[in-house]
Coordinates of C-alpha atoms and ligand atoms in Angstrom, one line a residue:
X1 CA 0.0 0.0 0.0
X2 CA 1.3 3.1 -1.1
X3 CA 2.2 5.4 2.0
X4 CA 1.9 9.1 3.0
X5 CA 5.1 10.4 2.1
X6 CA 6.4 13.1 4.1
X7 CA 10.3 13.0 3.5
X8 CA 11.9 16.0 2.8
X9 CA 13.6 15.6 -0.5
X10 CA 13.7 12.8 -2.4
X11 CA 10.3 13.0 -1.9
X12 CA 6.8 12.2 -3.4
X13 CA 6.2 13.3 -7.0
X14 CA 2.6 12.5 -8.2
X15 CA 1.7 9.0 -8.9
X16 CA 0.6 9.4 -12.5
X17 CA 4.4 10.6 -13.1
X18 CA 6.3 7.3 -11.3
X19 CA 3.8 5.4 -13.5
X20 CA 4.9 7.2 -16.6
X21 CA 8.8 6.9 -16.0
X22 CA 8.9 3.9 -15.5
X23 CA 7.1 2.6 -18.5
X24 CA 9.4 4.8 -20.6
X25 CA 12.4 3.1 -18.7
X26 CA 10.9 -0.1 -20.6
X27 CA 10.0 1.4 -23.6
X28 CA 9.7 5.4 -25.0
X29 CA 6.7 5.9 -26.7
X30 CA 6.4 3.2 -28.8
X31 CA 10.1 3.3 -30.5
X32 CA 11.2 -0.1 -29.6
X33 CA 13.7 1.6 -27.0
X34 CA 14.3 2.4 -23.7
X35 CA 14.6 6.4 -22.6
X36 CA 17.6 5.4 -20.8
X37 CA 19.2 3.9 -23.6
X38 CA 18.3 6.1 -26.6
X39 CA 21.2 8.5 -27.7
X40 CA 20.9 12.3 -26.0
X41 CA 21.3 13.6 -29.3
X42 CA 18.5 12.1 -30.7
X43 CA 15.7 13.7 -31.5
X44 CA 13.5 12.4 -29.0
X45 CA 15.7 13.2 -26.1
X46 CA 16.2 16.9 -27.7
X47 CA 12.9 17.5 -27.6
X48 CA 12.6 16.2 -23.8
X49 CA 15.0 18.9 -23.3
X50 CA 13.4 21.4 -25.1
X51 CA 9.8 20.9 -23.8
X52 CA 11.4 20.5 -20.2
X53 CA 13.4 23.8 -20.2
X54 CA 10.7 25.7 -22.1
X55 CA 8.0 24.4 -19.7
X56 CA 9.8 25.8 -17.0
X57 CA 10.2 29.1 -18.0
X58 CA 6.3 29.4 -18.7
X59 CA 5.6 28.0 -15.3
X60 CA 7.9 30.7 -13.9
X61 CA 6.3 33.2 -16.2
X62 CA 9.7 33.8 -17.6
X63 CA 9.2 33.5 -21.2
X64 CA 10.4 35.9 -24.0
X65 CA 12.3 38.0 -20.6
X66 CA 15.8 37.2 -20.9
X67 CA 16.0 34.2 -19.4
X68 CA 17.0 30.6 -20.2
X69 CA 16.6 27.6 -18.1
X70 CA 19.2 24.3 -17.5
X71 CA 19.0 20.8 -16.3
X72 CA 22.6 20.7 -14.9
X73 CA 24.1 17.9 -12.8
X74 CA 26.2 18.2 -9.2
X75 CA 22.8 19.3 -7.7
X76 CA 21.8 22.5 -5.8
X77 CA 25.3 21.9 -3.5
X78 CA 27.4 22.4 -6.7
X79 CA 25.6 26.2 -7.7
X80 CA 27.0 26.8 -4.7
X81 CA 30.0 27.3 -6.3
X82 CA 29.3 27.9 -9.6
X83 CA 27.1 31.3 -8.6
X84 CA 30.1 32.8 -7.3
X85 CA 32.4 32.1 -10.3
X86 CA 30.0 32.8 -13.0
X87 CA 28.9 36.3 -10.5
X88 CA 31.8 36.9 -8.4
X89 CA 33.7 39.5 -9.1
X90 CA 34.7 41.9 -5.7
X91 CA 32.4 41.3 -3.0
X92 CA 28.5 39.6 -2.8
X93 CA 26.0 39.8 0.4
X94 CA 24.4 36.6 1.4
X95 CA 21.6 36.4 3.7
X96 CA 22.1 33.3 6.4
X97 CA 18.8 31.8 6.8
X98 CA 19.5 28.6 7.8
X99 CA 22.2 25.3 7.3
X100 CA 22.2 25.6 3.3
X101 CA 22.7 29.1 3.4
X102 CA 25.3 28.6 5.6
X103 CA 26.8 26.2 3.2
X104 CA 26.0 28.7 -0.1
X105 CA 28.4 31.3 2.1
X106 CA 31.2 29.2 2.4
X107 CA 31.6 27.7 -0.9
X108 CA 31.5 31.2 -2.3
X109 CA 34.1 32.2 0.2
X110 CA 36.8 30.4 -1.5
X111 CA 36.6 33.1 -4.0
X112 CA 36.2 36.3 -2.4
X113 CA 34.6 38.8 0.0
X114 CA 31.4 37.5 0.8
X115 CA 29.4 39.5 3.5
X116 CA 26.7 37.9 5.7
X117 CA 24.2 40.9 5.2
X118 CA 22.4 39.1 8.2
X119 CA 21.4 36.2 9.8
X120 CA 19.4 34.2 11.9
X121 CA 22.2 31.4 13.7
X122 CA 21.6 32.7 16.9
X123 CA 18.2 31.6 17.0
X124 CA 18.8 28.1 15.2
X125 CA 17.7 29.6 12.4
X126 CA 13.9 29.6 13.5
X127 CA 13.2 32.6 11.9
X128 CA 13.8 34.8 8.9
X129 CA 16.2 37.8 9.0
X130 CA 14.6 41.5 8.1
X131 CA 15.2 44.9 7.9
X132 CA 18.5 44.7 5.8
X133 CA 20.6 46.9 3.3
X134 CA 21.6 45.4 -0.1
X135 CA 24.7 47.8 -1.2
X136 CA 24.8 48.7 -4.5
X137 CA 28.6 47.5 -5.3
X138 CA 27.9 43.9 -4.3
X139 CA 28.3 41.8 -7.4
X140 CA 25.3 40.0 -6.2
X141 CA 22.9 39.2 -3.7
X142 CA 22.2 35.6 -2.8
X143 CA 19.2 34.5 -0.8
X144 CA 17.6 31.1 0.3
X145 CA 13.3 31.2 -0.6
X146 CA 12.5 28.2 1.9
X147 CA 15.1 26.7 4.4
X148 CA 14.0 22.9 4.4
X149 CA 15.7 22.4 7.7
X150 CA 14.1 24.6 10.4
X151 CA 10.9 25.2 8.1
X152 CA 11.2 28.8 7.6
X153 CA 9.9 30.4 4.4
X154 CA 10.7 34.3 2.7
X155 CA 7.2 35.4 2.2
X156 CA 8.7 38.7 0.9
X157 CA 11.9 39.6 -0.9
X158 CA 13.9 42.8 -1.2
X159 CA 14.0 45.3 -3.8
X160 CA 18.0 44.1 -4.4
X161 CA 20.1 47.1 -6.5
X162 CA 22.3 43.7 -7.8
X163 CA 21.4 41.0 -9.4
X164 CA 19.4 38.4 -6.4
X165 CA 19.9 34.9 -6.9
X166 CA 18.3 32.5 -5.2
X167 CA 18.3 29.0 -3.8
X168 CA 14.5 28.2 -4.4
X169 CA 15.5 24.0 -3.8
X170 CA 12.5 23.2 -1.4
X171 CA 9.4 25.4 -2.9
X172 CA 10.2 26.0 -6.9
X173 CA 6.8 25.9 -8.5
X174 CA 4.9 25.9 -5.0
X175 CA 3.5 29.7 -5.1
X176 CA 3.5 32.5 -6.9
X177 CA 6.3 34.7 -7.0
X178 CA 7.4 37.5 -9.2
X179 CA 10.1 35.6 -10.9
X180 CA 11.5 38.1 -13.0
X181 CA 12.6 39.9 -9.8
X182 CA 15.7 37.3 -9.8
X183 CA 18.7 37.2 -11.9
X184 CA 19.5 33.3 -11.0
X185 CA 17.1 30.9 -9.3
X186 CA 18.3 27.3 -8.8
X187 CA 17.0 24.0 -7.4
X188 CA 17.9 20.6 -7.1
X189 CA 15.1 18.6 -9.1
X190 CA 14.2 16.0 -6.2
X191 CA 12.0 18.3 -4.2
X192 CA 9.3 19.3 -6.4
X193 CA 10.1 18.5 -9.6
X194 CA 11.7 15.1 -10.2
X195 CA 14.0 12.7 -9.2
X196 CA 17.9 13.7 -7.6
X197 CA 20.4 13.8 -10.4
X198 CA 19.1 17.2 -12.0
X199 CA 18.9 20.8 -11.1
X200 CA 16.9 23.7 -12.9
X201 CA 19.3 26.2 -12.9
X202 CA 16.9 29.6 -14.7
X203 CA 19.4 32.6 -15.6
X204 CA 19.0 36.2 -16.9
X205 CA 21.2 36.2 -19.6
X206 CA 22.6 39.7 -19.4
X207 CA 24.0 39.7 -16.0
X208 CA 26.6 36.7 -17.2
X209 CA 30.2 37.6 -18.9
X210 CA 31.1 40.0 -16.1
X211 CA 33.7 38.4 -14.7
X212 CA 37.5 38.7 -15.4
X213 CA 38.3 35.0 -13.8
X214 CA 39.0 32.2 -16.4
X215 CA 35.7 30.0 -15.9
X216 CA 36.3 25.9 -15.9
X217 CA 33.7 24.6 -19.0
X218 CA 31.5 22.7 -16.9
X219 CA 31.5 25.4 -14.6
X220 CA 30.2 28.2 -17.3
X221 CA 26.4 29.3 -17.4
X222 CA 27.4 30.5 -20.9
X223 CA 28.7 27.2 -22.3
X224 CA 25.4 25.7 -20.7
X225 CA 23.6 28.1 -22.6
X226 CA 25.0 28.3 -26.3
X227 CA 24.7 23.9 -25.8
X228 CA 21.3 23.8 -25.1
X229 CA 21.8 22.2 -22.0
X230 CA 23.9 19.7 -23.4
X231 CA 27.6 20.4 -23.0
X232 CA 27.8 17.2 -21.7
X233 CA 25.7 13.7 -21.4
X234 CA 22.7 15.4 -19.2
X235 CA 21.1 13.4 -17.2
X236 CA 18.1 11.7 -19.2
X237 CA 15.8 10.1 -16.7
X238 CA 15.9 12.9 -14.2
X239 CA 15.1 15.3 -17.0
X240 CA 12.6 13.7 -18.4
X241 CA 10.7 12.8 -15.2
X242 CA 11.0 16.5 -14.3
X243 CA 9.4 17.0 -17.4
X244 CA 6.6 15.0 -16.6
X245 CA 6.1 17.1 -13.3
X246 CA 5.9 20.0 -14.8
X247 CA 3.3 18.8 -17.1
X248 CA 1.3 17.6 -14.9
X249 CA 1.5 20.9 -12.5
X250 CA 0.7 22.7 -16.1
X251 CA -2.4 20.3 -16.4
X252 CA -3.6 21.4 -12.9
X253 CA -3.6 25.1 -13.7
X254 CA 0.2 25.9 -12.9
X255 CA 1.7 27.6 -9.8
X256 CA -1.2 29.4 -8.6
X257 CA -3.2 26.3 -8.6
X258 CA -1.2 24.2 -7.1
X259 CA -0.4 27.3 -4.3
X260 CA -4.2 27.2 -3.4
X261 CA -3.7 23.4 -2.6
X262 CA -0.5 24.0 -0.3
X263 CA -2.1 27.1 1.9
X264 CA -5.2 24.4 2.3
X265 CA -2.3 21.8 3.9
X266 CA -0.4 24.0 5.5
X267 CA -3.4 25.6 7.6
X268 CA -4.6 22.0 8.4
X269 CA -1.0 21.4 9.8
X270 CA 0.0 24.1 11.6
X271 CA -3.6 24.5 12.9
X272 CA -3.0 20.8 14.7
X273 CA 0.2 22.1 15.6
X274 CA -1.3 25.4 17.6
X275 CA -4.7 23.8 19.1
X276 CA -2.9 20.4 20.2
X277 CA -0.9 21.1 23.7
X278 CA 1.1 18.2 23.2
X279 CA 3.4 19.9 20.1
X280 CA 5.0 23.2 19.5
X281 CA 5.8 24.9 16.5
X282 CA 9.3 25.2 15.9
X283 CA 9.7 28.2 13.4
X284 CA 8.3 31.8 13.7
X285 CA 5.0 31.9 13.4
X286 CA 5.0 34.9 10.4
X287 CA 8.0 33.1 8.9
X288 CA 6.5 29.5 8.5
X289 CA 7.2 27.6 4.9
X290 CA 4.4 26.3 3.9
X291 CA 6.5 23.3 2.4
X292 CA 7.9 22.0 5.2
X293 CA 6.2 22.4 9.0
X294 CA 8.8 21.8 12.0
X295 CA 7.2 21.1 15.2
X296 CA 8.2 19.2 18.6
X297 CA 6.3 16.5 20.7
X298 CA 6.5 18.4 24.4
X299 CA 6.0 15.1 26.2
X300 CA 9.2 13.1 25.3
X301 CA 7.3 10.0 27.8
X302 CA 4.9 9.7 24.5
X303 CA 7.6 9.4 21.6
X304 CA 7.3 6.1 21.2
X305 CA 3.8 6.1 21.3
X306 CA 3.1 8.9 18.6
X307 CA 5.9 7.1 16.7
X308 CA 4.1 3.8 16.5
X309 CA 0.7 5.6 15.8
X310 CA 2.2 7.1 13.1
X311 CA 3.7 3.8 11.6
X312 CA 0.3 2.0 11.7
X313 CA -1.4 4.6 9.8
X314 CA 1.1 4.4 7.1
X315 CA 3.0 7.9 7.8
X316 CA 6.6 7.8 6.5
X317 CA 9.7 10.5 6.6
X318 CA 8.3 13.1 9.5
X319 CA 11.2 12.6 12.1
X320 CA 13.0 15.9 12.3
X321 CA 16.2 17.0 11.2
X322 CA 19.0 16.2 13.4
X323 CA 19.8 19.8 13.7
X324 CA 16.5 20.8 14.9
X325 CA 15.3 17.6 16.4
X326 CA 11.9 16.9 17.0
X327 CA 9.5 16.5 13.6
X328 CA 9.1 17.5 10.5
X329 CA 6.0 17.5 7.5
X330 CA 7.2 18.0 4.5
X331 CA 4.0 18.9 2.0
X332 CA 5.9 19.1 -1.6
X333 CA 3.5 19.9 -4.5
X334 CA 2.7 16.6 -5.1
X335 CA 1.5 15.7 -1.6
X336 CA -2.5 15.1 -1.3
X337 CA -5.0 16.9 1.2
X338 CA -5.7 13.3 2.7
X339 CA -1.9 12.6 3.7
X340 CA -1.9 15.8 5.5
X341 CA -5.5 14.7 7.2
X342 CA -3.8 11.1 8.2
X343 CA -1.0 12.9 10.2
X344 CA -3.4 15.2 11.6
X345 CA -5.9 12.8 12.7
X346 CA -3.0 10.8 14.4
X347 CA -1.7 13.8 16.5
X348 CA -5.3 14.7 17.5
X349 CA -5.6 10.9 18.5
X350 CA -2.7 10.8 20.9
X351 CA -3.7 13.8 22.5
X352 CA -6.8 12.0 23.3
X353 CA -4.8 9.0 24.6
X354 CA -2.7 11.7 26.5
Ligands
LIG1 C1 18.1 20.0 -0.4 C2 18.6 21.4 -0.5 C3 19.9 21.6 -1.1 C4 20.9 20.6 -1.5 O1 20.6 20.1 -2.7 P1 21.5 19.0 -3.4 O2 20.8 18.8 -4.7 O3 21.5 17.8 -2.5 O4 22.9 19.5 -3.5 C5 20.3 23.0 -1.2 N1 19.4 24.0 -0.8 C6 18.2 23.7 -0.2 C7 17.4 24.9 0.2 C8 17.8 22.4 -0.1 O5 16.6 22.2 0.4

């Protein structure tokens, strides 16, 4: 029986896409071959490319405004780097939001002067920084949109002077944004889009070939660019299965569809969370991500208790980060109303064992 999946990344994807993937793992549409075996210069595969990048970009609202959109490989962990030696040229401001932020910082460290414009650390990261200046000789501004650990979520960003780039990893494609506000966004496929292996890497053209630093191939947004997301071997499978996400997200009406849907599970979430005594919300309250809900169990005497309730009702992936402890729902695009109600129901159910 198929369980409620609430694991943070890889994650759930919608059924009708696992179904789909794996039949074209047997055989592509009918052409006596397997997706995973058919030549990435093919025609078939360049078109997976094609209708994968350009549905991006028109779930973003990005087309025809500068912008071009890559599957790239070395996940959200290698744009790390790769922001700060396509952008990097003197200094950049980073906001420190939580662990992957943190990790963002240091990678583009190695280069340069990076300057933590502010951050949250001292509180564990349980809440969003505000109220900061954005110079206007920073080379760039880089900013986290949802911090998967501690379950804290921008709900507004800043008016940035220099080009904002942002780690959107755990809530691409989950609400409506004003995209075009962003001169890089990037996310590792396997939290609401596909499986690992891929990352949608969407860049403004124009704020590229600004650095005087020799750029490693592999490492170059350009050389990305001019190849069609092809310099090298790109990873079919995940590509194409991201594909099928984002067609299927297009099918349900896009972004601010699928938004409606997530405000609906998030209120029945952190609802429980607030009217239950026996759990407490982890992240500030105005700052909550509506992708991932951290909360504790107050009475650690009823751990095991809650844990084996939620076993038998076929709950999977809510134990908390180790750096936060406690739990954590995770409810990616693709996760239904009625998995949310099942983890509800059990939490209101131990309080009335309580
Ligand atoms: C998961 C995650 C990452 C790391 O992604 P990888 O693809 O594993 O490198 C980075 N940033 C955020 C916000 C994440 O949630």
């Amino acid at each position: 029986m198929k369980k409620h999946n609430f694991s943070a990344g890889p994650c759930v994807l919608p059924q009708e896409v696992f179904k789909k993937a794996s039949e074209a793992v047997i055989e592509l549409d009918n052409s006596g071959l397997s997706l995973i075996e058919i030549s990435h210069r093919s025609k078939a595969f360049v078109d997976i490319m094609e209708k994968a990048r350009a549905l991006a970009l028109e779930l973003l609202g990005l087309e025809g405004k500068g912008y071009k959109a890559l599957f790239l490989q070395g996940g959200a962990s290698t744009q790390f780097l790769m922001v700060a030696l396509n952008l990097l040229e003197k200094r950049a401001g980073y906001l420190n939001s939580g662990a992957w932020a943190t990790k963002a910082l240091k990678e583009a460290k190695i280069y340069d002067d990076i300057y933590e414009v502010a951050s949250s650390k001292n509180a564990n990261f349980s809440y969003i920084p505000k109220g900061y200046d954005i110079p206007e000789n920073y080379d760039y501004f880089h900013c986290t949109s949802n911090n998967t650990i501690s379950g804290t979520q921008m709900k507004a960003f800043p008016d940035s002077p220099v080009p904002m780039v942002c780690d959107m990893s755990s809530d691409i494609f989950s609400r409506t944004i004003d995209f075009s506000k962003f001169g890089i966004i990037y996310a590792g496929a396997q939290k609401n889009m596909g499986p690992a292996g891929t990352t949608l890497v969407v860049v403004k053209e124009d704020i590229l070939g600004k650095v005087s630093r020799k750029i490693p191939s592999m490492m170059d947004y350009k050389i990305h660019i001019d190849k069609g997301s092809m310099f090298n071997t790109p990873p079919v499978f995940a590509v194409y299965t991201s594909m099928l996400t984002l067609e299927w997200l297009k099918n349900k009406g896009g972004i601010a569809a699928i938004e409606e849907e997530n405000e609906k599970k998030a209120r029945l979430m952190y609802s429980e969370i607030d009217l239950n005594p026996l759990f407490k919300g982890f992240a500030a309250k105005e700052d909550r991500s509506i992708m991932n809900a951290t909360f504790t169990l107050e009475n650690e005497n009823l751990k095991d208790t809650f844990e084996t309730m939620l076993k038998e009702a076929n709950i999977n992936g809510v134990n908390g980060h180790r750096s936060v402890g406690g739990y954590r729902a995770s409810m990616y695009n693709a996760l239904s109303i009625d998995s949310v109600k099942a983890l509800v129901e059990v939490m209101s159910e131990l309080e009335s064992k309580a």
